[in-house]
PDBQT receptor file of N, H, CA, C and O in Angstrom, charges set to zero:
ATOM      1  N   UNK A   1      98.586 129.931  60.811  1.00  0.00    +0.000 N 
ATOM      2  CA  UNK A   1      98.214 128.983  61.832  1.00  0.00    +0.000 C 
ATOM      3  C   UNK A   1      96.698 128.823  61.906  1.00  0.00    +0.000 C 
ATOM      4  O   UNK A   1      96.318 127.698  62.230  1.00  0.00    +0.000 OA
ATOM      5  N   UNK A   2      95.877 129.629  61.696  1.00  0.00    +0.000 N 
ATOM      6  H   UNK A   2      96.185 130.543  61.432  1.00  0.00    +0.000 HD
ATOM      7  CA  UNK A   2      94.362 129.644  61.701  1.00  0.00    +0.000 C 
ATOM      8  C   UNK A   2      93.775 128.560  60.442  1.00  0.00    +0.000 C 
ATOM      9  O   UNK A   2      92.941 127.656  60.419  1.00  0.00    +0.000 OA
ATOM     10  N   UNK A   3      94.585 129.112  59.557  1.00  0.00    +0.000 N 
ATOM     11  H   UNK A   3      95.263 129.847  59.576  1.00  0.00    +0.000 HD
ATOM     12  CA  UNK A   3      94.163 128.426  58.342  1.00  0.00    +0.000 C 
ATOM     13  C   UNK A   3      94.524 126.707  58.694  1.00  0.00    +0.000 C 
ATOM     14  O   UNK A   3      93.842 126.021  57.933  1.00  0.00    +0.000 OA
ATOM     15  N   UNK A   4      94.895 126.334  59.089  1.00  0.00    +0.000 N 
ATOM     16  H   UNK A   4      95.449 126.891  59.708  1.00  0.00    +0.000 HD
ATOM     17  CA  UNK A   4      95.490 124.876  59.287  1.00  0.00    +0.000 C 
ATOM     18  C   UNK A   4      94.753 124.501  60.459  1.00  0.00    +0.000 C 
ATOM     19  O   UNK A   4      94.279 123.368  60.381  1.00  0.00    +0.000 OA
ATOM     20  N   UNK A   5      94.464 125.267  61.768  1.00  0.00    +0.000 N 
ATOM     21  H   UNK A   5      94.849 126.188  61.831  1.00  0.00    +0.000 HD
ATOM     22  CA  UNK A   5      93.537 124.800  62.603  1.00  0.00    +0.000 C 
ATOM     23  C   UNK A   5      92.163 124.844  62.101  1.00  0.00    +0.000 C 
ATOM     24  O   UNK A   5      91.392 124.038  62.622  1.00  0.00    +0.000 OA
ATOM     25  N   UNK A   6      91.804 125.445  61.400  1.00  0.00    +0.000 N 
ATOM     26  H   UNK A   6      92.431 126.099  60.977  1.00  0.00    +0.000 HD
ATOM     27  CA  UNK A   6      90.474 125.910  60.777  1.00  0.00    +0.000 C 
ATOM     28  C   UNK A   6      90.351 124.103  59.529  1.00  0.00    +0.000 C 
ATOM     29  O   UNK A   6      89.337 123.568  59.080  1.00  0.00    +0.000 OA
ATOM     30  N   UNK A   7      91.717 123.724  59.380  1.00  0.00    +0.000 N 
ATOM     31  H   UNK A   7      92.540 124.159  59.744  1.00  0.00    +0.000 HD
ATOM     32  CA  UNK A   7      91.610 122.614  58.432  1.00  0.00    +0.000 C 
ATOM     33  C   UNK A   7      90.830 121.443  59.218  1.00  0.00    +0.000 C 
ATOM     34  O   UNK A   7      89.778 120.808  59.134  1.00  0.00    +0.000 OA
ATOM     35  N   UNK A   8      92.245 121.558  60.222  1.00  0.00    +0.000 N 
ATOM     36  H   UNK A   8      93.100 122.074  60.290  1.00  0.00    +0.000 HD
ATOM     37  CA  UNK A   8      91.696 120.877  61.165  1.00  0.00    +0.000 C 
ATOM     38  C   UNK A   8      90.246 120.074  61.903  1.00  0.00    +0.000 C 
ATOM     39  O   UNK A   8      89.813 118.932  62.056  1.00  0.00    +0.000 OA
ATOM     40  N   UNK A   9      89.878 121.414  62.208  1.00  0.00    +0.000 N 
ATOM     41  H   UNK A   9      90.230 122.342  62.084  1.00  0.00    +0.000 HD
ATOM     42  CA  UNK A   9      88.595 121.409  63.032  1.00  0.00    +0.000 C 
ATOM     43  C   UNK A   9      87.377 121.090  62.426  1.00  0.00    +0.000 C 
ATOM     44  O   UNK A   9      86.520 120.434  63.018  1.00  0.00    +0.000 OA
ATOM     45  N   UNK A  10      87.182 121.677  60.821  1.00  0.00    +0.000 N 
ATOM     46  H   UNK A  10      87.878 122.210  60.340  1.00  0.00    +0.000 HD
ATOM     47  CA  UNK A  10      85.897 121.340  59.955  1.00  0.00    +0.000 C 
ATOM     48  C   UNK A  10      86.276 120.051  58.969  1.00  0.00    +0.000 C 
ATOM     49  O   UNK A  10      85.383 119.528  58.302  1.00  0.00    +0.000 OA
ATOM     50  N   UNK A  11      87.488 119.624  58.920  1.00  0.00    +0.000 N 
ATOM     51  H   UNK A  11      88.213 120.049  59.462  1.00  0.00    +0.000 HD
ATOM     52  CA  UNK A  11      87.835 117.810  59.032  1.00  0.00    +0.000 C 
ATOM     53  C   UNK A  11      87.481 117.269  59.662  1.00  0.00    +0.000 C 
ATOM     54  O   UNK A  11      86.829 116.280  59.328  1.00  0.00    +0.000 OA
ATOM     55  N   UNK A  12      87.656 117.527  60.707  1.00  0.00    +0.000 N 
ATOM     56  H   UNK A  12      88.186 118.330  60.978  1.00  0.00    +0.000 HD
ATOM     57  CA  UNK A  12      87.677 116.390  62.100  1.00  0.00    +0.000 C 
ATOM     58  C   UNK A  12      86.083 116.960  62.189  1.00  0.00    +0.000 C 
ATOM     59  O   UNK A  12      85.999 115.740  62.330  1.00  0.00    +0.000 OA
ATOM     60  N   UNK A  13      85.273 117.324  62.226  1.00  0.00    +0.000 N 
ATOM     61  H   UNK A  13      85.341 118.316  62.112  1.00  0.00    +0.000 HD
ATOM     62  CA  UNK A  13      84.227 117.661  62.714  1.00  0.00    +0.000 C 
ATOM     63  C   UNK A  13      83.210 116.172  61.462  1.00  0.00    +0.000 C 
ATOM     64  O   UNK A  13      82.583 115.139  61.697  1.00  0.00    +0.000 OA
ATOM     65  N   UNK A  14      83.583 116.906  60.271  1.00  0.00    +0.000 N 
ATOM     66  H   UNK A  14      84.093 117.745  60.080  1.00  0.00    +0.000 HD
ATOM     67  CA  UNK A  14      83.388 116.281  58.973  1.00  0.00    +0.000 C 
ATOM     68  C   UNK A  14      83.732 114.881  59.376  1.00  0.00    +0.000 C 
ATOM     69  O   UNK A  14      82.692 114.453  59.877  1.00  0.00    +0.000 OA
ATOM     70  N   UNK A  15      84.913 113.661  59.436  1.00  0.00    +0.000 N 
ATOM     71  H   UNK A  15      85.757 114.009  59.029  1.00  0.00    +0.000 HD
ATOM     72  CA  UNK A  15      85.140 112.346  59.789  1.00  0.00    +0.000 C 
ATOM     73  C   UNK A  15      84.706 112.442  61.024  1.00  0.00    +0.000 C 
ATOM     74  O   UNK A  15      84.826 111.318  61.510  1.00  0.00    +0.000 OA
ATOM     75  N   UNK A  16      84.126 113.397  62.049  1.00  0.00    +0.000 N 
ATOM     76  H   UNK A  16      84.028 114.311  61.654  1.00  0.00    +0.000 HD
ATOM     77  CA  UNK A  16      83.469 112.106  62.752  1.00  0.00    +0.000 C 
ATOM     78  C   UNK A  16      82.009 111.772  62.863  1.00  0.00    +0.000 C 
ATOM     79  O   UNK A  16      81.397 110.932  63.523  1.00  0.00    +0.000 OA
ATOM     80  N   UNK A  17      81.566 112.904  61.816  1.00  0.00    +0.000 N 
ATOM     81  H   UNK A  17      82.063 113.586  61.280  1.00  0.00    +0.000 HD
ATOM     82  CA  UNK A  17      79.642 112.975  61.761  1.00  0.00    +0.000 C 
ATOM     83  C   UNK A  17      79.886 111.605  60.379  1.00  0.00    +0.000 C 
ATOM     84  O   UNK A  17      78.863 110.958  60.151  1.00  0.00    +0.000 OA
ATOM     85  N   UNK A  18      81.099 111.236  59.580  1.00  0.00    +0.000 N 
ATOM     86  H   UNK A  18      81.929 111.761  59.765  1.00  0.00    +0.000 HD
ATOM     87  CA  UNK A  18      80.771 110.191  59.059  1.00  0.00    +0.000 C 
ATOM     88  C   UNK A  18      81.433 109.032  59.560  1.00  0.00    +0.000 C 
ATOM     89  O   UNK A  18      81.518 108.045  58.829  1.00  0.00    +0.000 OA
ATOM     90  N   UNK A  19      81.851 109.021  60.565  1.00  0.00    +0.000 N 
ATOM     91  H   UNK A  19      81.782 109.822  61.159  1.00  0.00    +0.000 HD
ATOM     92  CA  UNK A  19      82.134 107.786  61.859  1.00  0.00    +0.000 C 
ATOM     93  C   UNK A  19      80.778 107.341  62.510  1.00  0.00    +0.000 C 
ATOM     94  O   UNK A  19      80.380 106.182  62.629  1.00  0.00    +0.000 OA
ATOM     95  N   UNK A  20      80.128 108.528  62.919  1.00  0.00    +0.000 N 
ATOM     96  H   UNK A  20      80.452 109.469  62.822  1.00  0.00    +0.000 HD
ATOM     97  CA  UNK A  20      78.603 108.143  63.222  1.00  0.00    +0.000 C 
ATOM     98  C   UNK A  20      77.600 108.174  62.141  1.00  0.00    +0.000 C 
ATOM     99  O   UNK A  20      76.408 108.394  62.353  1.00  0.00    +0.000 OA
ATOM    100  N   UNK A  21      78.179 107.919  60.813  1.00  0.00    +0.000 N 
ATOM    101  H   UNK A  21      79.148 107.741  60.640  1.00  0.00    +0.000 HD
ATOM    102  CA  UNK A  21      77.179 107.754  59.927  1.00  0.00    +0.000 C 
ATOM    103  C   UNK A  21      77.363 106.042  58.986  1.00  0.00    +0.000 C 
ATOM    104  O   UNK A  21      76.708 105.492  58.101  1.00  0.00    +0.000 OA
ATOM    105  N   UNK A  22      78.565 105.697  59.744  1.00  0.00    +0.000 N 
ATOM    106  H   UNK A  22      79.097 106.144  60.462  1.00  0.00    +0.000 HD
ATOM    107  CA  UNK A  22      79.158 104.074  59.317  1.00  0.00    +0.000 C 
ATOM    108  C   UNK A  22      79.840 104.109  58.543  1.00  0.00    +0.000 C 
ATOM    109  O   UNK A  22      80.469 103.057  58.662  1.00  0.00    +0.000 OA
ATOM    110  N   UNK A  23      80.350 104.813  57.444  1.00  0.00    +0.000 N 
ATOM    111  H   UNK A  23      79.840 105.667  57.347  1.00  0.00    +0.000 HD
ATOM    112  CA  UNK A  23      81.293 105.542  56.496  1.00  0.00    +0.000 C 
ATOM    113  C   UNK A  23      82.232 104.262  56.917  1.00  0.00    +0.000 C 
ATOM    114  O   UNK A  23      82.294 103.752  58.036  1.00  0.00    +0.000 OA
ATOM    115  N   UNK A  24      83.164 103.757  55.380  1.00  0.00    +0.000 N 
ATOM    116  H   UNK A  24      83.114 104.171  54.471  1.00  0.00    +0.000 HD
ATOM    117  CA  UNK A  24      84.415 102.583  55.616  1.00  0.00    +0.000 C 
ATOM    118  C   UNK A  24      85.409 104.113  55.901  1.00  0.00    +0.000 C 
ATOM    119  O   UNK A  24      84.995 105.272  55.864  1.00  0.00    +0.000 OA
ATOM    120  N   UNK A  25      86.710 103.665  56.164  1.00  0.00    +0.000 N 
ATOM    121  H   UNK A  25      87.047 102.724  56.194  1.00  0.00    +0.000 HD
ATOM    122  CA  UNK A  25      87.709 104.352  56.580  1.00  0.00    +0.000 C 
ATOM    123  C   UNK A  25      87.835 105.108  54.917  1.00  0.00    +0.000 C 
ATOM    124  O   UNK A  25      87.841 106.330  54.767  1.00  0.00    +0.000 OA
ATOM    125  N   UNK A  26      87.918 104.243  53.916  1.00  0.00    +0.000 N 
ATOM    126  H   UNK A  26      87.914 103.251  54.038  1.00  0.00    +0.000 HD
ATOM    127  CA  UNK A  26      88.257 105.607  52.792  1.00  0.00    +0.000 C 
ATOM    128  C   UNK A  26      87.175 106.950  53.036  1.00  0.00    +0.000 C 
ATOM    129  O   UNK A  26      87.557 108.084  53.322  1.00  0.00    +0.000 OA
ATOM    130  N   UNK A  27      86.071 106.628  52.894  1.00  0.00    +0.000 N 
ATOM    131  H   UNK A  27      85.760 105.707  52.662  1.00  0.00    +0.000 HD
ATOM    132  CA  UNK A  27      85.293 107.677  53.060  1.00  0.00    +0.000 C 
ATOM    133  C   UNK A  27      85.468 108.571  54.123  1.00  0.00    +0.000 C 
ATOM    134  O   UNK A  27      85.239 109.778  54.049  1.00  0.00    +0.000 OA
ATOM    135  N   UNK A  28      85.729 108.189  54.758  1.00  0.00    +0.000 N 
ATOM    136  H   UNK A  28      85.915 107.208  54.817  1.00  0.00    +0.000 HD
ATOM    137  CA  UNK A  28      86.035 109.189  56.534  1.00  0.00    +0.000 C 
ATOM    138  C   UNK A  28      87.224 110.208  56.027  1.00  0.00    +0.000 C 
ATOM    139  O   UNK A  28      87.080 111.427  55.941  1.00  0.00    +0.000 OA
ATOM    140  N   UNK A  29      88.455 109.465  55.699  1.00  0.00    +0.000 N 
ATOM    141  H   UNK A  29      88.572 108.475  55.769  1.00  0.00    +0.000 HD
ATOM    142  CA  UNK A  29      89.454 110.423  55.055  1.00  0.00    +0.000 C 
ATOM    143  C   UNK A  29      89.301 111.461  54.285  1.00  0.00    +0.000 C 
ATOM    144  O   UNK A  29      89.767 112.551  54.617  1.00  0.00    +0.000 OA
ATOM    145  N   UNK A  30      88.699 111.302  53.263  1.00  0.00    +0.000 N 
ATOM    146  H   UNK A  30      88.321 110.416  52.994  1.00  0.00    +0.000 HD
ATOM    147  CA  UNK A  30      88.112 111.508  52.181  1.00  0.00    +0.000 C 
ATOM    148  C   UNK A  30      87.247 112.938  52.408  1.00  0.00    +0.000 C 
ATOM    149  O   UNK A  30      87.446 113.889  51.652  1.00  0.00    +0.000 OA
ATOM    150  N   UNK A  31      86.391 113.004  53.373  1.00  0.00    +0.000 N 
ATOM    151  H   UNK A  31      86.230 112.231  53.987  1.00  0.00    +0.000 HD
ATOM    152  CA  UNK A  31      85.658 113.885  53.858  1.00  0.00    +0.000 C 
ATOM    153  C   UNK A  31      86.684 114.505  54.726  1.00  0.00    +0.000 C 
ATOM    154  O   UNK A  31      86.392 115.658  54.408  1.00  0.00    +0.000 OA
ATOM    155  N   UNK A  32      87.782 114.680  55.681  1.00  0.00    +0.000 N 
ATOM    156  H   UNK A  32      88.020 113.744  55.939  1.00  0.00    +0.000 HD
ATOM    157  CA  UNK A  32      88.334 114.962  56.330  1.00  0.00    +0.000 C 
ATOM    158  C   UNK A  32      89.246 115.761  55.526  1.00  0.00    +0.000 C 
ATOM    159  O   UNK A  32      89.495 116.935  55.797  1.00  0.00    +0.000 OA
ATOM    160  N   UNK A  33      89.749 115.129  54.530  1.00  0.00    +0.000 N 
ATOM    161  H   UNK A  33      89.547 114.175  54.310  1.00  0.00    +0.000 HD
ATOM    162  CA  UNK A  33      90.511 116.316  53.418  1.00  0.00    +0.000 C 
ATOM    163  C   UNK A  33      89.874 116.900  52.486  1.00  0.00    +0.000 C 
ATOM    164  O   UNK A  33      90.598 117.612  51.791  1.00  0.00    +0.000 OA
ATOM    165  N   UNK A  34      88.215 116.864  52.045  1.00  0.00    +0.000 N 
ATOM    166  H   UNK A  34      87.627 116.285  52.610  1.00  0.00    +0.000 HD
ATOM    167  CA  UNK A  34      87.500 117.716  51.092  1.00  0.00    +0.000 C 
ATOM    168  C   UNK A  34      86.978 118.914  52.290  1.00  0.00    +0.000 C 
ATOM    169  O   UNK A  34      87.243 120.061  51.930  1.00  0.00    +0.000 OA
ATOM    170  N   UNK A  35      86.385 118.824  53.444  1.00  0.00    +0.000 N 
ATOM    171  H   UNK A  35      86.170 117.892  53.736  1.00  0.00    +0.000 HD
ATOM    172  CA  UNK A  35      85.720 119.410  53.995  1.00  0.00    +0.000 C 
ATOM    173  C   UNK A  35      86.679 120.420  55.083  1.00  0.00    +0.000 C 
ATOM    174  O   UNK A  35      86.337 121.506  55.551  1.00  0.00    +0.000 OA
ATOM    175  N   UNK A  36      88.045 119.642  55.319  1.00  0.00    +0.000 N 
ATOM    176  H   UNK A  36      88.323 118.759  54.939  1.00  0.00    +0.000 HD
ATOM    177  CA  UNK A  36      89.252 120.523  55.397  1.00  0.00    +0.000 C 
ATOM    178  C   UNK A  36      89.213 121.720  54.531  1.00  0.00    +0.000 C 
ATOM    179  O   UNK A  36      88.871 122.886  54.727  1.00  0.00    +0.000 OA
ATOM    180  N   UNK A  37      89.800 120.885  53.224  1.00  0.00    +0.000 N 
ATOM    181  H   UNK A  37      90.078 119.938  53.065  1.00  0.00    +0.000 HD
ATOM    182  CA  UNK A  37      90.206 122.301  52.487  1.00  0.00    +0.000 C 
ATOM    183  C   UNK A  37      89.603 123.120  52.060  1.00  0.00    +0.000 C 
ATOM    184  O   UNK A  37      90.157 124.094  51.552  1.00  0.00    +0.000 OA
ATOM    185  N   UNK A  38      88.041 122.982  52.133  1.00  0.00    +0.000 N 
ATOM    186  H   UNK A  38      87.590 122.190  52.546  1.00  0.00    +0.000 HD
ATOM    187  CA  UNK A  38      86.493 123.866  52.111  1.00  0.00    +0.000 C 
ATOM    188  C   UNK A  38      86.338 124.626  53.322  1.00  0.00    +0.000 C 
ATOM    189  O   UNK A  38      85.565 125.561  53.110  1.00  0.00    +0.000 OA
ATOM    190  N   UNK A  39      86.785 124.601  54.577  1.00  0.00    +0.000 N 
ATOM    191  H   UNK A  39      87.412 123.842  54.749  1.00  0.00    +0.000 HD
ATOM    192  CA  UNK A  39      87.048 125.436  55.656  1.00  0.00    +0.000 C 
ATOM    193  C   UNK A  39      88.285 126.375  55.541  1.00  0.00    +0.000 C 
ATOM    194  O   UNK A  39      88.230 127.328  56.319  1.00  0.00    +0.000 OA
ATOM    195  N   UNK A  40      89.260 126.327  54.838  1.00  0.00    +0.000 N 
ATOM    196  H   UNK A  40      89.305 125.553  54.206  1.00  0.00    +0.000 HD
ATOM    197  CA  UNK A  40      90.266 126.700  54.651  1.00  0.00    +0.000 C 
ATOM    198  C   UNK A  40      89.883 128.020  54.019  1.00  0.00    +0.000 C 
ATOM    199  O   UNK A  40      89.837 129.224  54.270  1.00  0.00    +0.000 OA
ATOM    200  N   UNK A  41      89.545 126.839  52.730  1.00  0.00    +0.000 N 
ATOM    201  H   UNK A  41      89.583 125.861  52.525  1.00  0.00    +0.000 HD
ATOM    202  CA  UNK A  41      88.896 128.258  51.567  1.00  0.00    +0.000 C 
ATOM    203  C   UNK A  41      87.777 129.320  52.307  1.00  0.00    +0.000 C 
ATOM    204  O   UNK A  41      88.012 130.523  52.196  1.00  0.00    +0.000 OA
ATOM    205  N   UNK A  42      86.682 128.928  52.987  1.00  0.00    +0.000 N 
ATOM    206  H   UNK A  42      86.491 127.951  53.078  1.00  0.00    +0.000 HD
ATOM    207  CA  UNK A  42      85.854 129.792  53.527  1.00  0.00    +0.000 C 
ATOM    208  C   UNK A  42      86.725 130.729  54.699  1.00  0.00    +0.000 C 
ATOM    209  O   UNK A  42      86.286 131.873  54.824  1.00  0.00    +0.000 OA
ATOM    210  N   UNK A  43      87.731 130.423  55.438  1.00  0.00    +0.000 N 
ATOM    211  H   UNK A  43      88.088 129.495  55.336  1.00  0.00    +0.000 HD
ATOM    212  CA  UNK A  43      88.649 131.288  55.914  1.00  0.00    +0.000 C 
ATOM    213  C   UNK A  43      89.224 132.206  55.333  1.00  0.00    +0.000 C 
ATOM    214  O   UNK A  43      89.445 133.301  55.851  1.00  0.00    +0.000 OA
ATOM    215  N   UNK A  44      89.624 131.793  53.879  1.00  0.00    +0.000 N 
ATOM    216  H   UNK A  44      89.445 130.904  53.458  1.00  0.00    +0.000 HD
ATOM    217  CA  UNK A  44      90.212 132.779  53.214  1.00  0.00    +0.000 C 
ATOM    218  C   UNK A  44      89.630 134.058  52.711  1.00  0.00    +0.000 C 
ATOM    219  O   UNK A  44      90.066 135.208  52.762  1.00  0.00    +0.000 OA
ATOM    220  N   UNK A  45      88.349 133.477  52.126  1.00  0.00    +0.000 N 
ATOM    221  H   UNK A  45      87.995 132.542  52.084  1.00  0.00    +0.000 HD
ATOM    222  CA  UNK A  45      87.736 134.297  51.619  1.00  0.00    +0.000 C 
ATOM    223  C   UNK A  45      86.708 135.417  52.722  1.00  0.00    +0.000 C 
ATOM    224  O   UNK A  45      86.104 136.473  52.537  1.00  0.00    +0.000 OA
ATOM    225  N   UNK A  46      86.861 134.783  53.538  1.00  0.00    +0.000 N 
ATOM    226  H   UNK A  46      87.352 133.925  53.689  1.00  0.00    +0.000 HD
ATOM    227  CA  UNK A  46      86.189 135.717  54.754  1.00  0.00    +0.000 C 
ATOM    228  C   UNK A  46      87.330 136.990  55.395  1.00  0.00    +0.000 C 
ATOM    229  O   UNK A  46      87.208 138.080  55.953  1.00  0.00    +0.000 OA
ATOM    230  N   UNK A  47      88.329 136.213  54.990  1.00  0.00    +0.000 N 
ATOM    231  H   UNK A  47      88.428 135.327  54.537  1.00  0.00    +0.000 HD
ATOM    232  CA  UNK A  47      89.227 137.301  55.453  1.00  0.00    +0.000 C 
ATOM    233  C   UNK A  47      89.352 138.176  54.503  1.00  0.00    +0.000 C 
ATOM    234  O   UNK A  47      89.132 139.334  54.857  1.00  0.00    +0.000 OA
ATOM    235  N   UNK A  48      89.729 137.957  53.036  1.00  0.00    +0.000 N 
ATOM    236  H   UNK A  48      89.907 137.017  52.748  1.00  0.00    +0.000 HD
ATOM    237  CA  UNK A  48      89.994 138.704  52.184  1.00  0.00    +0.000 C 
ATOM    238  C   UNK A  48      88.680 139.720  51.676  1.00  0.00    +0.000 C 
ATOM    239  O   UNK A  48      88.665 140.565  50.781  1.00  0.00    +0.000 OA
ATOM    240  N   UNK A  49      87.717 139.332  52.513  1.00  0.00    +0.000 N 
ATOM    241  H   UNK A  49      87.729 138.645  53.240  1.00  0.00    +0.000 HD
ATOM    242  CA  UNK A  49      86.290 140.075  52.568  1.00  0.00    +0.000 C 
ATOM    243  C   UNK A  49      86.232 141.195  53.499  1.00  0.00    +0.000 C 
ATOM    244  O   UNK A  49      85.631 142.269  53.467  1.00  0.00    +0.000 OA
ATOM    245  N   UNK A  50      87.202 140.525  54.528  1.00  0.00    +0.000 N 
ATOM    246  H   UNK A  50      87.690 139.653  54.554  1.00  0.00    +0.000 HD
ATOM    247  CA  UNK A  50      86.806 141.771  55.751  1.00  0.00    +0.000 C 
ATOM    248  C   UNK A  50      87.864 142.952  55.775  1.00  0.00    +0.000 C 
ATOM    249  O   UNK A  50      87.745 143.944  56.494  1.00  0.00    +0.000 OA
ATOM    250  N   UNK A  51      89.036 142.694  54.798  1.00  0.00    +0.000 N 
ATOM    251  H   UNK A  51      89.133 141.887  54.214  1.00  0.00    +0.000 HD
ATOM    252  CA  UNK A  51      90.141 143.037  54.290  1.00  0.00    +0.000 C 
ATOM    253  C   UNK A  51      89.544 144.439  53.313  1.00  0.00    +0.000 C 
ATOM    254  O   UNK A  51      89.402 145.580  53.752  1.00  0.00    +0.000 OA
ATOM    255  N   UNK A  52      89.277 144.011  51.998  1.00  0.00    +0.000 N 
ATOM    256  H   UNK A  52      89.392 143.084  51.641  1.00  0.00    +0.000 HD
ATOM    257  CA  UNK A  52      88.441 144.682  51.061  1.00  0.00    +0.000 C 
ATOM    258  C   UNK A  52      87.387 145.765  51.817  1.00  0.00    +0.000 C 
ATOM    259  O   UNK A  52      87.252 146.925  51.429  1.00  0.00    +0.000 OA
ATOM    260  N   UNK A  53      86.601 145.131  53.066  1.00  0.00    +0.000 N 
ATOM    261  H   UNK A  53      86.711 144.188  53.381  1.00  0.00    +0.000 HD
ATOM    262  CA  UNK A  53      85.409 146.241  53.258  1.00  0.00    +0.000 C 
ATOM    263  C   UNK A  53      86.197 147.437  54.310  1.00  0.00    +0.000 C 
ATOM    264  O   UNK A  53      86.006 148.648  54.416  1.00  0.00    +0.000 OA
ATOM    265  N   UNK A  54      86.947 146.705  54.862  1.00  0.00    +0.000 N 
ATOM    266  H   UNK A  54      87.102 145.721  54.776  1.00  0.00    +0.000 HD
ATOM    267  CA  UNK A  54      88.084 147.801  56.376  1.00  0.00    +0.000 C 
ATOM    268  C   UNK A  54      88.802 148.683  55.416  1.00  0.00    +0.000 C 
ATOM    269  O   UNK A  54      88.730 149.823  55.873  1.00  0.00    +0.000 OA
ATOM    270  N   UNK A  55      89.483 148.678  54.257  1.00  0.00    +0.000 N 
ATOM    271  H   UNK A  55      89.541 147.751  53.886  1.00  0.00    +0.000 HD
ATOM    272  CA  UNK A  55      89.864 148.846  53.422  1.00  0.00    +0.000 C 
ATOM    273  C   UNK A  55      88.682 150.404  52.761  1.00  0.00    +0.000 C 
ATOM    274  O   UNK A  55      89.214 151.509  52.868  1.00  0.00    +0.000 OA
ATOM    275  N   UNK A  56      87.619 150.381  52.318  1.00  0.00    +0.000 N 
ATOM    276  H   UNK A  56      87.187 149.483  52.231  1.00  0.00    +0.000 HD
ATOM    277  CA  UNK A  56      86.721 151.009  51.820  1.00  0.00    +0.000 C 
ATOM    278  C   UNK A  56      86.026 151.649  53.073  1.00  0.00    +0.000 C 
ATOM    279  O   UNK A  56      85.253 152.466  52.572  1.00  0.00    +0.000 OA
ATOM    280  N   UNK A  57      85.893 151.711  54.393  1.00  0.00    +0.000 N 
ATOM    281  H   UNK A  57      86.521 151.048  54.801  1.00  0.00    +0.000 HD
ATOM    282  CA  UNK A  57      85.245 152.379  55.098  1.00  0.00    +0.000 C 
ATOM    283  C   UNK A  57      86.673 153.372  55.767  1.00  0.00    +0.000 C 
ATOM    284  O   UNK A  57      86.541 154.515  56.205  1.00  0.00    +0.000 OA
ATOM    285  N   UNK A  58      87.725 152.763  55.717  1.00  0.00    +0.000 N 
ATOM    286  H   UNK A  58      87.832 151.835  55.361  1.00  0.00    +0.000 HD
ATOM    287  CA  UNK A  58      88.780 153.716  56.195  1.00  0.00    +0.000 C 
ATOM    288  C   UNK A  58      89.059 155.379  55.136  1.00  0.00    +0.000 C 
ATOM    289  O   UNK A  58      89.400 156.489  55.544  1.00  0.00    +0.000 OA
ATOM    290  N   UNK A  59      88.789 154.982  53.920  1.00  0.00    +0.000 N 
ATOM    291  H   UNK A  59      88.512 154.080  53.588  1.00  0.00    +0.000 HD
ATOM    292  CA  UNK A  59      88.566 156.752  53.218  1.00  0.00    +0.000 C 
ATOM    293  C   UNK A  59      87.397 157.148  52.967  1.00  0.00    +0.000 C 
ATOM    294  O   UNK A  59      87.212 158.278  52.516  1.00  0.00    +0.000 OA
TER     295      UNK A  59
């Protein structure tokens, strides 16, 4: 569920700084699903980071 609100939120954040930048509607989308699934990924990998280090300080 994080991962999909996390899509969410740095999409929508993303289409609407290019709503206020005049962007046609392809472009708005466009940014809304690249900059989505680039929040996603930075979720992932933050987790699988904090995973790995909790992991190495526990022995």
């Amino acid at each position: 569920m994080a991962y999909l609100l996390t899509a969410i939120m740095t999409g929508g954040v993303a289409a609407i700084l290019s709503l206020f930048a005049g962007d046609t509607f392809g472009q708005v989308m466009l940014n809304y699903v690249i900059y989505g699934h680039l929040g996603m990924a930075t979720l992932i990998v933050a987790s699988i980071t904090a995973r790995r280090f909790d992991r190495n300080t526990d022995s």
